[in-house]
Each structure stands twice: as C-alpha cells, then as structure tokens.
Amino acid sequence: IRATYGEVAESIRDAIRRRVQQCVPSTPVFHPTQPLLFLLGQIVTTPTKSLCYVPLEGSDEAVPWRPLHTPIPHEPHARLPKEVQLQRERKRESSSGITSYCMHKGNGSCSFVTPLGGSLFTLGPVETEPQSRLPLIPTVSSEAMDDTATDPKWSHDGTFLSFVRRGDLHVKHVVEGWERQLTFSGTKTAGVAEFIIQEEFKRFTGYWWAPRQDPVRNVWLIVYL
C-alpha cells in the first residue's frame, strides 16, 4: 500500500491527537461535601479512559487520579452500535472507554451514570469516608442487546434515570427498577438532537429535566425536542 507524504503526516498527527485526547483528564466535578474531585482520565495500567477520583486533602503535592470503579468490559469502537459510533464521530471523540458521565448530588452523597457500548452503568452512591469503599462496582442499569441506550440523565431528586432508546425517551425508577417509554415518535425522534444541531452547533442532547416537581400535580416534567 503506497501513501503520499501528506497522507503519512496526517496519519501521524491523527495518532498524536488520539493519544493526547486519551491521556488528558477532562470533565472535572467536585463531590458536594467531601474533598474529592472526579474526572475522566486514563489509568497507567489500562489503555482506556475511566471515571477517576482525586483526593484533595492531606497533601499540597500533585496527586495522581485513581480509578473510581472496577473495570467495565466493553466492545472496541468498530463493534459499538452504529448509533454510538456516529455520535462519537460528531463529538470528534477518539478515546476509548468511558467518554461521558452524569452525576447526581444529593444529601451529602453523589451517584453516577455513564453510557458505555450502548449500555448504561450506575456507580454509587459515594458518601462519607468514601475512600474506604472505593473502587465501586458498576451496576448495569440498562443493557444493550438489540437496543442502545444513550444520553442518560438523573431527575433532580435522583429518583428517576432517563435515556433515549430507539429514538424515544424512556425513564427508569432507580429504586423500584421499572422502566417506561414516554414518547412514541414513530418515524421521527423525540429527545434526540438532529444531525445539523450536533454537527454545527455542538449540542448533543434533545431533552431536559425540569429543576423541580410540578407542585400541583406532583410530577416531574421533561422538555424535549
């Protein structure tokens, strides 16, 4: 196979971009009450990104981040569901492993949900004296079989977990475990950012939880496009 100098140079630059993106930490968030910082980063012993934590108490020196959870088996990029591959391409995301997460803060603790390979995994809660209970063991909240779950979000009280499946909005009751489909869009989609919105405006979600329950009907509201 022959390649021009320009093609070889671009391949090298692309490999460097991928390596830098893989190693550089991103998406930092603080624990609501404990001296902990959470972020996406690569552990030295693993080739993929994980959800990590950094203890912020007890030393003024730089502290390496540590894995927040035990390893989660996942498929290589080429075997991911097509919907997940396309979204990663639009985000210009070349890293493997966990590339996004959503955290819920409440009552001095926090919990996480992350999409990986079309499935959803929950972690937590991380409460008081958390380091004695780390790393966490991930729980499969929604498993990718024939369907892919994407764009997970917590309700603001942490009771419900929402996500998009087959182009429609679904919710799952975190404690009771039941799931319910909220929209039936047919040939269209609900809660999904359109291609032009993702590509040109860098918005990758199409729905949002209301910040509090409706005081009259005592229900949670979701706005979706």
Short mmCIF file of N, CA and C in Angstrom, two decimals, residues 35 55-61 63 131:
data_model
loop_
_atom_site.label_atom_id
_atom_site.label_comp_id
_atom_site.label_asym_id
_atom_site.label_seq_id
_atom_site.Cartn_x
_atom_site.Cartn_y
_atom_site.Cartn_z
N PRO A 35 -13.73 16.18 50.26
CA PRO A 35 -12.61 16.74 49.49
C PRO A 35 -12.18 15.78 48.38
N PRO A 55 -8.15 12.55 45.62
CA PRO A 55 -8.31 13.07 46.99
C PRO A 55 -7.62 14.42 47.10
N LEU A 56 -8.30 15.40 47.68
CA LEU A 56 -7.76 16.77 47.74
C LEU A 56 -7.30 17.17 49.12
N GLU A 57 -7.30 16.24 50.04
CA GLU A 57 -6.96 16.57 51.42
C GLU A 57 -5.70 15.83 51.85
N GLY A 58 -4.84 16.51 52.61
CA GLY A 58 -3.69 15.84 53.21
C GLY A 58 -2.37 16.05 52.52
N SER A 59 -2.36 16.73 51.36
CA SER A 59 -1.09 16.96 50.68
C SER A 59 -1.22 18.14 49.75
N ASP A 60 -0.14 18.94 49.68
CA ASP A 60 -0.09 20.07 48.76
C ASP A 60 0.56 19.68 47.44
N GLU A 61 1.05 18.45 47.35
CA GLU A 61 1.71 17.99 46.15
C GLU A 61 0.68 17.42 45.17
N VAL A 63 -1.33 14.91 43.15
CA VAL A 63 -1.76 13.56 43.48
C VAL A 63 -2.33 12.91 42.22
N GLN A 131 -13.29 6.91 50.52
CA GLN A 131 -12.13 6.20 50.01
C GLN A 131 -12.02 4.78 50.56
#
